[in-house]
mmCIF file of C-alpha atoms in Angstrom:
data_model
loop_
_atom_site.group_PDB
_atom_site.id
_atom_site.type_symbol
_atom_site.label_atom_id
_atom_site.label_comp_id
_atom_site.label_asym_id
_atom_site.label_seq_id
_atom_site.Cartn_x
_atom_site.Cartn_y
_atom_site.Cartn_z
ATOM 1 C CA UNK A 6 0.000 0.000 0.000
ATOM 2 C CA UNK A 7 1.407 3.916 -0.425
ATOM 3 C CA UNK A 8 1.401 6.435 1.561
ATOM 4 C CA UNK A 9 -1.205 9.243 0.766
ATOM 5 C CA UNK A 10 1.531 11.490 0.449
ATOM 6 C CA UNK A 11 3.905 11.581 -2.630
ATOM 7 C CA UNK A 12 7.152 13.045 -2.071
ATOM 8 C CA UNK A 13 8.765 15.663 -4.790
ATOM 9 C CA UNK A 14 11.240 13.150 -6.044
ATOM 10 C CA UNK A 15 8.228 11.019 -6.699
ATOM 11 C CA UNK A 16 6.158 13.084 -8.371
ATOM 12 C CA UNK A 17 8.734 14.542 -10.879
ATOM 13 C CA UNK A 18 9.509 11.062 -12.245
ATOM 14 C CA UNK A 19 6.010 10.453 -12.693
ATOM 15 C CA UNK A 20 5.765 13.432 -14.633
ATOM 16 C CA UNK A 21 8.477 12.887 -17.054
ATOM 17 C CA UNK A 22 7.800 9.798 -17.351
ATOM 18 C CA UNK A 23 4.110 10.958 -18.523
ATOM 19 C CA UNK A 24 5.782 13.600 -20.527
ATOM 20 C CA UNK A 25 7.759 11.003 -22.360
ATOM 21 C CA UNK A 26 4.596 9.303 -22.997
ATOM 22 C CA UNK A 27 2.871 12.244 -24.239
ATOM 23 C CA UNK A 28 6.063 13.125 -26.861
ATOM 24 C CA UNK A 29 6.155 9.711 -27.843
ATOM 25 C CA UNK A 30 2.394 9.454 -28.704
ATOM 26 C CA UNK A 31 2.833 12.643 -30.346
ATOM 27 C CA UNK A 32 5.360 11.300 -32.596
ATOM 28 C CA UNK A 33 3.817 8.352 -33.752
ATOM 29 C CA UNK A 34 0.633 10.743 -34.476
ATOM 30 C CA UNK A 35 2.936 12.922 -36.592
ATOM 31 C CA UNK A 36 4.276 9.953 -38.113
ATOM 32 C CA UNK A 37 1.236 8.812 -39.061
ATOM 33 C CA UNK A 38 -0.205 11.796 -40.410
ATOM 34 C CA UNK A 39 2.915 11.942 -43.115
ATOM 35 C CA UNK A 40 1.955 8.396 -43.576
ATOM 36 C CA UNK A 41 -1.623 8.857 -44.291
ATOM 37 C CA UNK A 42 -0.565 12.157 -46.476
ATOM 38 C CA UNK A 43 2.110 10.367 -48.686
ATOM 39 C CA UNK A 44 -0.458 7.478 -48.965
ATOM 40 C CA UNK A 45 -3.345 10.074 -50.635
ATOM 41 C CA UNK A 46 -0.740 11.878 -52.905
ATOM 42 C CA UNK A 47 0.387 8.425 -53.707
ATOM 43 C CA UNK A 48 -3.252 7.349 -54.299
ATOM 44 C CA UNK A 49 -4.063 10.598 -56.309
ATOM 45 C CA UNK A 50 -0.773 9.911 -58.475
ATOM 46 C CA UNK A 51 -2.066 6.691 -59.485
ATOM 47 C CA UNK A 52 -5.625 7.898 -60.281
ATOM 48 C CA UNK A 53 -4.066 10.547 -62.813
ATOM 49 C CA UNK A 54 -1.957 7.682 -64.335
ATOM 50 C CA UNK A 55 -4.140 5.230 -64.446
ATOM 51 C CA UNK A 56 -6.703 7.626 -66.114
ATOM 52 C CA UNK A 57 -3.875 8.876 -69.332
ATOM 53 C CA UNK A 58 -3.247 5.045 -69.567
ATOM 54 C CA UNK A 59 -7.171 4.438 -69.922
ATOM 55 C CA UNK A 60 -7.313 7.571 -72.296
ATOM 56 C CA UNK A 61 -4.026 6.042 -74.295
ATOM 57 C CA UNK A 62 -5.543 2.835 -74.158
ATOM 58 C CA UNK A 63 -8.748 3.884 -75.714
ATOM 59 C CA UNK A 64 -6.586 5.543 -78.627
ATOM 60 C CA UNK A 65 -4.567 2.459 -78.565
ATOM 61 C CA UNK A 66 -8.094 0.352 -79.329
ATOM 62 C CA UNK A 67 -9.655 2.867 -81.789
ATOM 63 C CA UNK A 68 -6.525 2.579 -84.149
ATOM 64 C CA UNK A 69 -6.310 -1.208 -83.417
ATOM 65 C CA UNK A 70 -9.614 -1.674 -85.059
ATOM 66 C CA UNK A 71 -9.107 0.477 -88.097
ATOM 67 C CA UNK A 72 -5.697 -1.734 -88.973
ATOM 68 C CA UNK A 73 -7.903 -4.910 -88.496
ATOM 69 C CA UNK A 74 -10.138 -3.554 -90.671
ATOM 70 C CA UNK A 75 -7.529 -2.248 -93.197
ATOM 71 C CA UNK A 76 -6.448 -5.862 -92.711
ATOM 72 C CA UNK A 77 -9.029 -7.621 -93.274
ATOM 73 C CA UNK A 78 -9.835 -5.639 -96.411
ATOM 74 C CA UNK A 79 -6.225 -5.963 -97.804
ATOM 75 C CA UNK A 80 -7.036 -10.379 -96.733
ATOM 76 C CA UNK A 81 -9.828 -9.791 -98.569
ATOM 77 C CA UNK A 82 -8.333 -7.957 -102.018
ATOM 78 C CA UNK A 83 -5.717 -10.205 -101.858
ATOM 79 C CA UNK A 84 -8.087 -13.584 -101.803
ATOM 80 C CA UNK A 85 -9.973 -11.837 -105.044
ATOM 81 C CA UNK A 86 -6.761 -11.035 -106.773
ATOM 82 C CA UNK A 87 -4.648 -13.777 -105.647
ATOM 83 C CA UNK A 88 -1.225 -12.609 -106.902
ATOM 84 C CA UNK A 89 -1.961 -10.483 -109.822
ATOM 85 C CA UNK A 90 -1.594 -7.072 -108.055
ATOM 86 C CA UNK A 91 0.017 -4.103 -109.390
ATOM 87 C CA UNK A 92 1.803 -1.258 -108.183
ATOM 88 C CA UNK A 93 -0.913 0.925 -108.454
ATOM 89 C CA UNK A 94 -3.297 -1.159 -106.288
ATOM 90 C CA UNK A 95 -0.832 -1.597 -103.820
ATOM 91 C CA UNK A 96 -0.158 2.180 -103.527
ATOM 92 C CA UNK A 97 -4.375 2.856 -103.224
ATOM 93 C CA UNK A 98 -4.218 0.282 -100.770
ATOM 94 C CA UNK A 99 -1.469 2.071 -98.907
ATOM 95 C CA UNK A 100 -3.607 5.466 -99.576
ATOM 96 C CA UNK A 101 -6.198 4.018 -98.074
ATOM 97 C CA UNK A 102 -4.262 2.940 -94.862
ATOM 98 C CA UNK A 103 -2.997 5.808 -93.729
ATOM 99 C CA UNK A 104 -6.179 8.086 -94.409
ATOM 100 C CA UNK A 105 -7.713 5.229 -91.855
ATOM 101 C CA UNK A 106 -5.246 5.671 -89.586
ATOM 102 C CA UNK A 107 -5.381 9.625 -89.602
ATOM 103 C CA UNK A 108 -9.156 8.949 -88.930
ATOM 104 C CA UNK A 109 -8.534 7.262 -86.066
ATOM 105 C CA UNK A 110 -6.381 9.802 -84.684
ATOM 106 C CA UNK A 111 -8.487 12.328 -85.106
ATOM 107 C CA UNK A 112 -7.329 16.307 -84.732
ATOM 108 C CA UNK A 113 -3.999 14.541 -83.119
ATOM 109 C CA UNK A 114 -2.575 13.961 -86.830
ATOM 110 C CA UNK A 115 0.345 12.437 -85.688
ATOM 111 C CA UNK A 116 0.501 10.444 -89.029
ATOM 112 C CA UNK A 117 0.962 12.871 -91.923
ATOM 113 C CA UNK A 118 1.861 12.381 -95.264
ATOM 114 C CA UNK A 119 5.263 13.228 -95.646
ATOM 115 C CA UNK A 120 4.765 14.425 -99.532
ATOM 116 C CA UNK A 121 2.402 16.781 -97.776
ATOM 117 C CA UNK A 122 4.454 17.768 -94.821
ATOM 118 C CA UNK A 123 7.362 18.980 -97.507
ATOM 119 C CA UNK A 124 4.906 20.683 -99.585
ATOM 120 C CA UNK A 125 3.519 22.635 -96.363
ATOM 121 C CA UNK A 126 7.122 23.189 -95.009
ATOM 122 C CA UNK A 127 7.986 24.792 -98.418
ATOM 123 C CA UNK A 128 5.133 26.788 -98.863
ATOM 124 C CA UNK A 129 5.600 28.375 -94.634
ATOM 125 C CA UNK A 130 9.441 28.783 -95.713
ATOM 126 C CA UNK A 131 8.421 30.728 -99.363
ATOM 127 C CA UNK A 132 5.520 33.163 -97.625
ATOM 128 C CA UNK A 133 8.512 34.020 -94.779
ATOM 129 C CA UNK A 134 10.998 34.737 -97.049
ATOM 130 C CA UNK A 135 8.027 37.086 -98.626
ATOM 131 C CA UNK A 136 7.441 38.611 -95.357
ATOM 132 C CA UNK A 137 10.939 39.403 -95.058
ATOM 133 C CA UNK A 138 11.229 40.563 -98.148
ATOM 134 C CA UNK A 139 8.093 42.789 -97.440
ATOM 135 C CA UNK A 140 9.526 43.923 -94.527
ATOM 136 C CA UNK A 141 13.003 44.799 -95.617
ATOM 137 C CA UNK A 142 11.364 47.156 -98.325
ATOM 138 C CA UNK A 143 9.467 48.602 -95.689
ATOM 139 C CA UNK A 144 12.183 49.240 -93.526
ATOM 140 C CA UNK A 145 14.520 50.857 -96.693
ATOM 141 C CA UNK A 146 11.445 53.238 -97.044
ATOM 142 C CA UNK A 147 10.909 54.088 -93.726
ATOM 143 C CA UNK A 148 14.699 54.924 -93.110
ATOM 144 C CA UNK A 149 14.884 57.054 -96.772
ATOM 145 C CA UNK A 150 11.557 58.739 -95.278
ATOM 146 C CA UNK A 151 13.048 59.534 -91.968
ATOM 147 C CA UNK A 152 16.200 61.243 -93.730
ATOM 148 C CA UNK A 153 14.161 63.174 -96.297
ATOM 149 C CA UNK A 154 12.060 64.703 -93.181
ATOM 150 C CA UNK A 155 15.227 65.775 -91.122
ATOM 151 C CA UNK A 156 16.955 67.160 -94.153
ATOM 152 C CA UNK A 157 13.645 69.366 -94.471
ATOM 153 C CA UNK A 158 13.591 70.187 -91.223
ATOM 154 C CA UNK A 159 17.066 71.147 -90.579
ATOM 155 C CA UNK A 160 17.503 68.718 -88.137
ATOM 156 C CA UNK A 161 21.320 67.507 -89.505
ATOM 157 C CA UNK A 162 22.944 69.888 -89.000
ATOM 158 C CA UNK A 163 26.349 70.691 -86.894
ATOM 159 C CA UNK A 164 24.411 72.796 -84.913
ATOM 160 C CA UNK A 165 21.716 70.107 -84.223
ATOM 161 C CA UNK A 166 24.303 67.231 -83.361
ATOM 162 C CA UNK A 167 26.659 70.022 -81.054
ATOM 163 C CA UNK A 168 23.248 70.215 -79.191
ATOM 164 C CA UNK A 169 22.390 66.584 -78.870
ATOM 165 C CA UNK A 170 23.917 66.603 -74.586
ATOM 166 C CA UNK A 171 22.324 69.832 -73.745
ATOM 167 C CA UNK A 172 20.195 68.338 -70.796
ATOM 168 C CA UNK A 173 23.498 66.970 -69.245
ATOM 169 C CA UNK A 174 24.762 70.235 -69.498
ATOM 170 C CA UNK A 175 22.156 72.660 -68.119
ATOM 171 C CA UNK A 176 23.207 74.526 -64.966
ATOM 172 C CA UNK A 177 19.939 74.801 -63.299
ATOM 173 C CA UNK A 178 19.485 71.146 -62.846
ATOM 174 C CA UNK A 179 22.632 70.533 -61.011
ATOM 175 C CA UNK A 180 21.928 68.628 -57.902
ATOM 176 C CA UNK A 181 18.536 67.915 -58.704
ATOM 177 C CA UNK A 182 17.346 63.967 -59.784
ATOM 178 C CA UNK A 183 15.752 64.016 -62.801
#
């Protein structure tokens, strides 16, 4: 049995021993609370992948049914004409491919024809050498402009370029930020 009275010594111990306690509960409630954090980021992570894989895997499907298709039809042409083909056929039959294949990705157009990507690339380069062109003119008329109007007005002259640092040199404004 104790005594009813707790000495100083006693009592002390008891409280940092329920101090301890107290930091060491706290800790593992920190800890866990990081835990349980990382976890939802984690979780969140995965939901946002998983969700561009399902998108990617939908592409993925659309495209793997138009080259079945395209494959069964080319099967199909090939059972009809058995091996009397020609070039042109083939090349239609290629045509036709990759115009299914740009329909099934859609406004991506990954997939361009590269006959067409050439032609394109030429025509942006021809209309920026244009603009340039354009622009250079523009810029050669501007400048003989500029000169005709400060020959008229006097403005190159020896007098005129002499003047150009007259604010740095004004006496009144000494001392004074401008």
């Amino acid at each position: 049995m104790r005594w009813p009275i707790v000495s100083r010594r006693r009592y002390e111990t008891d409280l940092a021993a329920a101090k301890a306690e107290t930091d060491r509960q706290r800790e593992l409630r920190v800890k866990a609370e990081k835990g349980e954090a990382t976890a939802r980021f984690n979780r969140q992570q995965v939901l946002e992948q998983n969700a561009s894989l399902d998108e990617k895997y939908a592409d993925v499907c659309i495209v793997n049914e138009h080259l079945t298709d395209d494959l069964t039809k080319a099967r199909e042409r090939i059972a009809q004409y058995g091996v009397r083909r020609t070039v042109p056929d083939v090349l239609e039959e290629h045509d036709v491919h990759r115009k299914a294949l740009a329909d099934a990705l859609g406004p991506q157009k990954r997939h361009l024809n590269w006959d067409q990507l050439i032609a394109e690339a030429a025509r942006l380069n021809a209309a920026a050498t244009e603009w340039m062109t354009e622009c250079q003119a523009h810029a050669t008329r501007a400048d003989r402009l500029q000169r005709r109007l400060d020959d008229s007005l006097g403005l190159n002259t020896s007098q005129v370029e002499d003047g150009r640092y007259w604010q740095q040199t004004r006496h009144d404004t000494k001392g004074v930020a401008l």
